[in-house]
Tab-separated table of C-alpha atoms in Angstrom:
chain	number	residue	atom	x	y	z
Y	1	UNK	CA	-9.092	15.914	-54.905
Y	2	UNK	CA	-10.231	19.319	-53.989
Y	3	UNK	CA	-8.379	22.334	-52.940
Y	4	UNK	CA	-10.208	22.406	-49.657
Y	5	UNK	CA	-9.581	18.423	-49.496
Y	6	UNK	CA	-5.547	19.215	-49.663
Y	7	UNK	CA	-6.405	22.524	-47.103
Y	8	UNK	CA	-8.128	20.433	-44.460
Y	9	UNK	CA	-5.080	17.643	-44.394
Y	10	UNK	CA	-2.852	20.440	-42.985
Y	11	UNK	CA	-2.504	20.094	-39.433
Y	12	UNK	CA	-1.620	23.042	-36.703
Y	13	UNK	CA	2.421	23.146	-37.019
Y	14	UNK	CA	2.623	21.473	-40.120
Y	15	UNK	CA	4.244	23.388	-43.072
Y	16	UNK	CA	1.893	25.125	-44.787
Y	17	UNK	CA	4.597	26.754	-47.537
Y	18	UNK	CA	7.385	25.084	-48.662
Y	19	UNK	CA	9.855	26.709	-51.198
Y	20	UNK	CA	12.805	24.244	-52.354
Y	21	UNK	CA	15.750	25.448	-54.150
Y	22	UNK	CA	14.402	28.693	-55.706
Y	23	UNK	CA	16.230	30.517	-58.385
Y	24	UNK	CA	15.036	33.400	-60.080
Y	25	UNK	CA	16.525	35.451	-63.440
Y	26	UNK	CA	16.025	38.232	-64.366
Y	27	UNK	CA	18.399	38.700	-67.429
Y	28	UNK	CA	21.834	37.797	-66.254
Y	29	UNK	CA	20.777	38.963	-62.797
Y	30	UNK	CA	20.496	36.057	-60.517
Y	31	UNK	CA	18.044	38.305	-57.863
Y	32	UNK	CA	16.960	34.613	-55.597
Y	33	UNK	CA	19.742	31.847	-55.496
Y	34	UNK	CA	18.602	28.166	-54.190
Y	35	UNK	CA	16.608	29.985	-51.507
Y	36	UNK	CA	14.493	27.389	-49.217
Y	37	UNK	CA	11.991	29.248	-47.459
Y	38	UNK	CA	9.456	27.204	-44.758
Y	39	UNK	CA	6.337	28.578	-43.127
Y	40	UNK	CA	4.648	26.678	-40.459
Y	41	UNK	CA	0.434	26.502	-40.090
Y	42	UNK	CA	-0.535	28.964	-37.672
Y	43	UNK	CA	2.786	30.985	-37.166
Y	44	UNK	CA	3.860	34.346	-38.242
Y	45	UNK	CA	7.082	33.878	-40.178
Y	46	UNK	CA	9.631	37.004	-41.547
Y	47	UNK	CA	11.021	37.475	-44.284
Y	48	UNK	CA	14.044	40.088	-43.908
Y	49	UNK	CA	17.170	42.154	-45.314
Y	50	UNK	CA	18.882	45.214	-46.825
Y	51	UNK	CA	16.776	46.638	-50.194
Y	52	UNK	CA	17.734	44.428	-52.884
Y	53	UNK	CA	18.365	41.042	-50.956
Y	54	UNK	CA	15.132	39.621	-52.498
Y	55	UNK	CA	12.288	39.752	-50.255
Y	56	UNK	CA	9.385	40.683	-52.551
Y	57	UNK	CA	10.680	38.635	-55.800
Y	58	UNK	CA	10.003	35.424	-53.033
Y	59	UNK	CA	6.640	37.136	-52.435
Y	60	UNK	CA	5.875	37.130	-56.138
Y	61	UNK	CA	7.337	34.063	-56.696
Y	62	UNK	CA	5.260	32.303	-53.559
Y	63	UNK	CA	1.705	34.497	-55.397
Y	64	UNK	CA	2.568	33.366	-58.800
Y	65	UNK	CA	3.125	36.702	-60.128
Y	66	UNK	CA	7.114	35.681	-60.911
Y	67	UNK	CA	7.581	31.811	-62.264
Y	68	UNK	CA	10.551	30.250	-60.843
Y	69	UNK	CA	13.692	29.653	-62.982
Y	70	UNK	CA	14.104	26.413	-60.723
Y	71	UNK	CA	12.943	24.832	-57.570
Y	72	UNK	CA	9.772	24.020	-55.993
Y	73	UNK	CA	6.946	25.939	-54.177
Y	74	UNK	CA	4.251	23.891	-52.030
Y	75	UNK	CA	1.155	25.213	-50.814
Y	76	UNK	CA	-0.746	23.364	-48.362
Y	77	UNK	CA	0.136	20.204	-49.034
Y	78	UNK	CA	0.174	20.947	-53.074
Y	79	UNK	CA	2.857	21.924	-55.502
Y	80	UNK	CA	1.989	25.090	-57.375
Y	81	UNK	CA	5.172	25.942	-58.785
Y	82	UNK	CA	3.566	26.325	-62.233
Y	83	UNK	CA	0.186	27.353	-60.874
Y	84	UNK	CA	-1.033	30.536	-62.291
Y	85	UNK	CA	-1.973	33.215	-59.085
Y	86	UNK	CA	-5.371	32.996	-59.488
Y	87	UNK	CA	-5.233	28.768	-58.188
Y	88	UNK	CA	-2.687	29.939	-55.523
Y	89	UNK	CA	-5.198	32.619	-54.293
Y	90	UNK	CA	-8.369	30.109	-54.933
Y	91	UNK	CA	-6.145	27.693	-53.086
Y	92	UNK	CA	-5.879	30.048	-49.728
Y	93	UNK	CA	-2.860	32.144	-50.556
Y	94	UNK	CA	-3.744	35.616	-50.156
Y	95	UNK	CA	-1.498	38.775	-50.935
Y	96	UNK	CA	-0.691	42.563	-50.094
Y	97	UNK	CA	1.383	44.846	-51.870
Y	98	UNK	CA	3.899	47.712	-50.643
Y	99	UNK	CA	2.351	50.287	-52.315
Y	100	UNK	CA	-1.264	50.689	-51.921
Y	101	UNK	CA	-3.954	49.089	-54.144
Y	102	UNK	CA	-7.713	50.431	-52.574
Y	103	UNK	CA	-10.225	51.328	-55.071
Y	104	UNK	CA	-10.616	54.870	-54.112
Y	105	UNK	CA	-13.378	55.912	-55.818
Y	106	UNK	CA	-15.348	52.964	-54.604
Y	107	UNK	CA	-16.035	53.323	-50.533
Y	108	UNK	CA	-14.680	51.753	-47.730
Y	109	UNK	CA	-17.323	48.474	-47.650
Y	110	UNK	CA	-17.044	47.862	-51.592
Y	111	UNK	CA	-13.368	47.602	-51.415
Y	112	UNK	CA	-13.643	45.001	-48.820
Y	113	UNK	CA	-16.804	43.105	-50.856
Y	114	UNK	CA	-14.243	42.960	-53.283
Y	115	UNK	CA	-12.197	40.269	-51.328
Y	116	UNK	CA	-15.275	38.395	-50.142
Y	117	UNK	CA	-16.179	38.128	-53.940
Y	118	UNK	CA	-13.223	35.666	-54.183
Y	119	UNK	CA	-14.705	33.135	-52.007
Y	120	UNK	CA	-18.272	33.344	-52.551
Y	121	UNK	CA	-19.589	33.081	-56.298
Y	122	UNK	CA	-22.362	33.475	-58.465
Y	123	UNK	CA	-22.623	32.866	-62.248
Y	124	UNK	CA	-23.151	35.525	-64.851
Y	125	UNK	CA	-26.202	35.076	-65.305
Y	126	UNK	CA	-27.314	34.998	-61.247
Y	127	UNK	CA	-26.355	38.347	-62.026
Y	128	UNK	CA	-27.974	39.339	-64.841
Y	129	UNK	CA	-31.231	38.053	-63.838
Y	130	UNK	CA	-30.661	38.752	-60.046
Y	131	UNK	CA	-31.589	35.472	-59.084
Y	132	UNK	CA	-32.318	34.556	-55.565
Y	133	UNK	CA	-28.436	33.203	-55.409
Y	134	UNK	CA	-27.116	36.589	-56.541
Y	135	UNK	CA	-28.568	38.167	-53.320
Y	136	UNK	CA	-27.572	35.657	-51.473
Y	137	UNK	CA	-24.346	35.750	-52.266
Y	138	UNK	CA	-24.292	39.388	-52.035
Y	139	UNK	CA	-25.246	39.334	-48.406
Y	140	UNK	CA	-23.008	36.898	-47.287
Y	141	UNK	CA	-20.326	39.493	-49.092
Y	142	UNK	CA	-22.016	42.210	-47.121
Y	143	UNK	CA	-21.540	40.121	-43.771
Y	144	UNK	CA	-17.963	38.847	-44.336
Y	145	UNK	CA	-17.240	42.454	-45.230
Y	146	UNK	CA	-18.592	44.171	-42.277
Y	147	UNK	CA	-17.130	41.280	-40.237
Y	148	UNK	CA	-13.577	42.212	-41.339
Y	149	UNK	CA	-14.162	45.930	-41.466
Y	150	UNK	CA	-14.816	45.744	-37.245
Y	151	UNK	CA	-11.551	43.256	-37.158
Y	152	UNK	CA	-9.229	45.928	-38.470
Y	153	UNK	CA	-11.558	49.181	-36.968
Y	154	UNK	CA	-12.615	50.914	-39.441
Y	155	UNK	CA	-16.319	49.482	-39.046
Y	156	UNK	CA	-18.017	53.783	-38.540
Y	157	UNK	CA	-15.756	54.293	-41.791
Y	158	UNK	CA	-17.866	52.063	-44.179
Y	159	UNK	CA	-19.484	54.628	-46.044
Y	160	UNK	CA	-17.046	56.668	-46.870
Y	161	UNK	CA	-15.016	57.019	-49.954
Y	162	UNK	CA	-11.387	55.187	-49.705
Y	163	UNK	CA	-9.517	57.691	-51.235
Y	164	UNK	CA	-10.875	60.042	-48.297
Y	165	UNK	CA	-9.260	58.016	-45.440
Y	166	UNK	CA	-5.799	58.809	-44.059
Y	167	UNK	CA	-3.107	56.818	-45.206
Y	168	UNK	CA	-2.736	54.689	-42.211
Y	169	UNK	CA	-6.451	53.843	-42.250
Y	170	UNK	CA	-6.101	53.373	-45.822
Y	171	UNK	CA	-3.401	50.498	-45.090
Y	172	UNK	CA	-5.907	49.007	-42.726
Y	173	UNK	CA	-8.669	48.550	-45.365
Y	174	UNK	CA	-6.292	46.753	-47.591
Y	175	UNK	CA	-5.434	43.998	-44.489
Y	176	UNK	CA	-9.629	43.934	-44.324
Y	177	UNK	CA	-10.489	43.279	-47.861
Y	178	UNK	CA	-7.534	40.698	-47.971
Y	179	UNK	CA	-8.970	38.911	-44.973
Y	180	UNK	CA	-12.403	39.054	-46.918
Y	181	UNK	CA	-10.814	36.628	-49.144
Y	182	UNK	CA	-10.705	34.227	-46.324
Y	183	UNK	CA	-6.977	33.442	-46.338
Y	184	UNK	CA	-5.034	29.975	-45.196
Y	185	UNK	CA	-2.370	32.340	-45.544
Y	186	UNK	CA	-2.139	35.910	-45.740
Y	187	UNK	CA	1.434	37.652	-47.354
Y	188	UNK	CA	2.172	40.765	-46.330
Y	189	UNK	CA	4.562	42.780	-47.980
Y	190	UNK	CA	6.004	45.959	-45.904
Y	191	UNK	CA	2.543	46.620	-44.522
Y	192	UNK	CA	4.145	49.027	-42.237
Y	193	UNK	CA	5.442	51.025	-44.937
Y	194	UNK	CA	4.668	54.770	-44.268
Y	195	UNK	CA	2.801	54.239	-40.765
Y	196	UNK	CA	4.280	55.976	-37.821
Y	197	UNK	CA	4.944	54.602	-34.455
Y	198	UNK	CA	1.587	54.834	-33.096
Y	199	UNK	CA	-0.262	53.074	-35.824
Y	200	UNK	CA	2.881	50.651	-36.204
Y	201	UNK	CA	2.267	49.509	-32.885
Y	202	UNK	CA	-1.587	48.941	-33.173
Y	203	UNK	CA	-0.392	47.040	-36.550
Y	204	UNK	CA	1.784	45.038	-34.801
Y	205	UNK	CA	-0.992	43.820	-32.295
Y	206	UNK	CA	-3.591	43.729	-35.021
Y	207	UNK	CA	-1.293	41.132	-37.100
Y	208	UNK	CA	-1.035	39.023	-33.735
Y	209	UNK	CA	-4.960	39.120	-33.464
Y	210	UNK	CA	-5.191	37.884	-37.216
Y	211	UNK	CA	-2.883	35.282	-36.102
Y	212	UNK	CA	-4.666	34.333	-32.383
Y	213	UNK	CA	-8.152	35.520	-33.667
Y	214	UNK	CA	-8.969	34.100	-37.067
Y	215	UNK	CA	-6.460	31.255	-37.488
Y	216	UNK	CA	-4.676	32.599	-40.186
Y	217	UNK	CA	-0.383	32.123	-40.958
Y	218	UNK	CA	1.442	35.098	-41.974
Y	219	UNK	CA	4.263	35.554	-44.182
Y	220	UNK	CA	5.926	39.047	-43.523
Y	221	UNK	CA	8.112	41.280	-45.394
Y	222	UNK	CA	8.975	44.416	-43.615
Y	223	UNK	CA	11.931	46.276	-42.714
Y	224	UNK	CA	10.648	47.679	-39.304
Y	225	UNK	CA	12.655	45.462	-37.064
Y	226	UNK	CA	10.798	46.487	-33.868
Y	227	UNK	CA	7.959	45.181	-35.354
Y	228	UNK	CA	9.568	41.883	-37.080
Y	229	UNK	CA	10.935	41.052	-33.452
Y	230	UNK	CA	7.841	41.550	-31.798
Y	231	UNK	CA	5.797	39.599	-33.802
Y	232	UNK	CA	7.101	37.096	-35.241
Y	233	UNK	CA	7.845	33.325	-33.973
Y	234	UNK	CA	10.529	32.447	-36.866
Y	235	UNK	CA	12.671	34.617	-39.069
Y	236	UNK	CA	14.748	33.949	-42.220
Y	237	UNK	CA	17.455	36.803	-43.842
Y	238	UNK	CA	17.975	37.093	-47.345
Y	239	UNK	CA	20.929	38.590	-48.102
Y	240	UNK	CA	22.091	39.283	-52.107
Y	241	UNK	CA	19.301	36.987	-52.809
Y	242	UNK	CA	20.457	34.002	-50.758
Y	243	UNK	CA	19.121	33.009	-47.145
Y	244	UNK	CA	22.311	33.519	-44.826
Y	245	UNK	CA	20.126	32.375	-41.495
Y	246	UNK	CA	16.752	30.758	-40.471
Y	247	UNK	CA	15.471	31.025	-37.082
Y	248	UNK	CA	13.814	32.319	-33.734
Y	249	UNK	CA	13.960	36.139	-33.514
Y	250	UNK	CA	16.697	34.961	-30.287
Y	251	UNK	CA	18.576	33.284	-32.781
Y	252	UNK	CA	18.566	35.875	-35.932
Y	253	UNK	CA	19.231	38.830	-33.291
Y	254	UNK	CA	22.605	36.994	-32.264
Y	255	UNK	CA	23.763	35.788	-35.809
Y	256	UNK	CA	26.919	37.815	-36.780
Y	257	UNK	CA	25.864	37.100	-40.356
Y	258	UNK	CA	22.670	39.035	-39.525
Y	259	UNK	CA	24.315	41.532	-37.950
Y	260	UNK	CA	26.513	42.001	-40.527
Y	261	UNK	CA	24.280	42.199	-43.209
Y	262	UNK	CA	21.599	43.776	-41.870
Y	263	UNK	CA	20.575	44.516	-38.704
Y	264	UNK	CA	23.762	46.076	-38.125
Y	265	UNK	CA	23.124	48.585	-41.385
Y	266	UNK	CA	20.122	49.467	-38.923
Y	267	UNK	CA	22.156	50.400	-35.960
Y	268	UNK	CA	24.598	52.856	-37.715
């Protein structure tokens, strides 16, 4: 059955990822112990704790760039825990990265064309030959570019070079061309990471809107905890590469585990 087949059967509020008993080595380093991770269809779902706990080997491990030394990972409705990350990403699961991956010499639209080009396809030779399908697909790269280049704001900034945009702007392009891809489910890892307030706020709405808007889940990583409380509908804390608590932000923000272990570390 297809991929889109298996996408379709997912139902609002069903789980869209499922990770089961997750262990990752690394050497004699145990850096993710049994770890059970859950995100819901259309939710946004956090990932937190200290540096170290573990957050972005899950991330890898949910993308297929880390294999699994045990346990399980689902993806709408399929188990991928040996898929490579080019299925998981065919398959709807679409990734950032904390530090920043644009294509600066390329400008702002061809970055984001680079997304679309995941979803629609052309063979080599439609290229070669520029057949009547490679300019159609090209154009409906075009549109689904320009279509997530107004999304995120940066529509009057298409022309320009990427490496010429402010940092903040340059974070936003990344969220576009990811959304190009046309996610299920979009992973963000510490896409706050060197905004200030004012454009962590307008992030903070904007991941809402992707939410709201376009009917995509997100799985967050991020240690801004205004943010992670204001946006999120479920939280779970990794902690020395366990999960130590799973729940509503109400919930995490009153766990003396938590507290403990990490959102106390942010109140000192």
């Amino acid at each position: 059955m297809s991929d889109k087949g298996d996408a379709e059967r997912i139902s609002a509020g069903d789980v869209i990822l499922n990770c089961r008993g997750v262990h990752v080595r690394f050497g004699g380093v145990m850096a993710l112990s049994d770890v059970d991770f859950q995100v819901r269809e259309g939710t946004i779902t956090a990932l937190i704790g200290p540096n170290g706990a573990g957050k972005t080997t899950l991330l890898n491990v949910v993308s297929g760039m880390v294999p699994s030394s045990e346990g399980t990972v689902g993806l709408l409705g399929r188990d991928m825990t040996r898929s490579p990350a080019w299925e998981r990403a065919k398959a709807g699961a679409v990734r950032t990265f904390q530090n920043l991956e644009v294509f600066t010499t390329m400008n702002v639209l061809e970055n984001v064309m680079t997304g679309a080009h995941r979803v629609v396809r052309y063979g080599a030779l439609s290229a070669l030959f520029k057949t009547p399908g490679f300019f159609s697909g090209e154009r409906r790269c075009r549109e689904l570019a320009e279509e997530k280049l107004t999304f995120v704001g940066l529509k009057d900034d298409w022309n320009l070079p990427a490496g010429d945009l402010p940092y903040g702007r340059q974070r936003l392009l990344e969220l576009a061309r990811a959304l190009a891809a046309q996610p299920r489910i979009l992973l963000l890892d510490e896409p706050a990471a060197g905004l200030n307030t004012t454009e962590t706020r307008a992030l903070a709405k904007l991941i809402q809107r992707v939410r709201d808007e376009l009917g995509v889940t997100v799985a967050i990583v991020e240690h801004d905890m205004d943010l992670i409380m204001g946006v999120s509908d479920a939280i779970t804390v990794l902690h020395f590469g366990r999960v130590i608590a799973s729940g509503t932000p109400g919930d995490i923000q009153k766990n003396p585990e938590v507290v403990a272990a990490y959102l106390g570390e942010e109140a000192e």
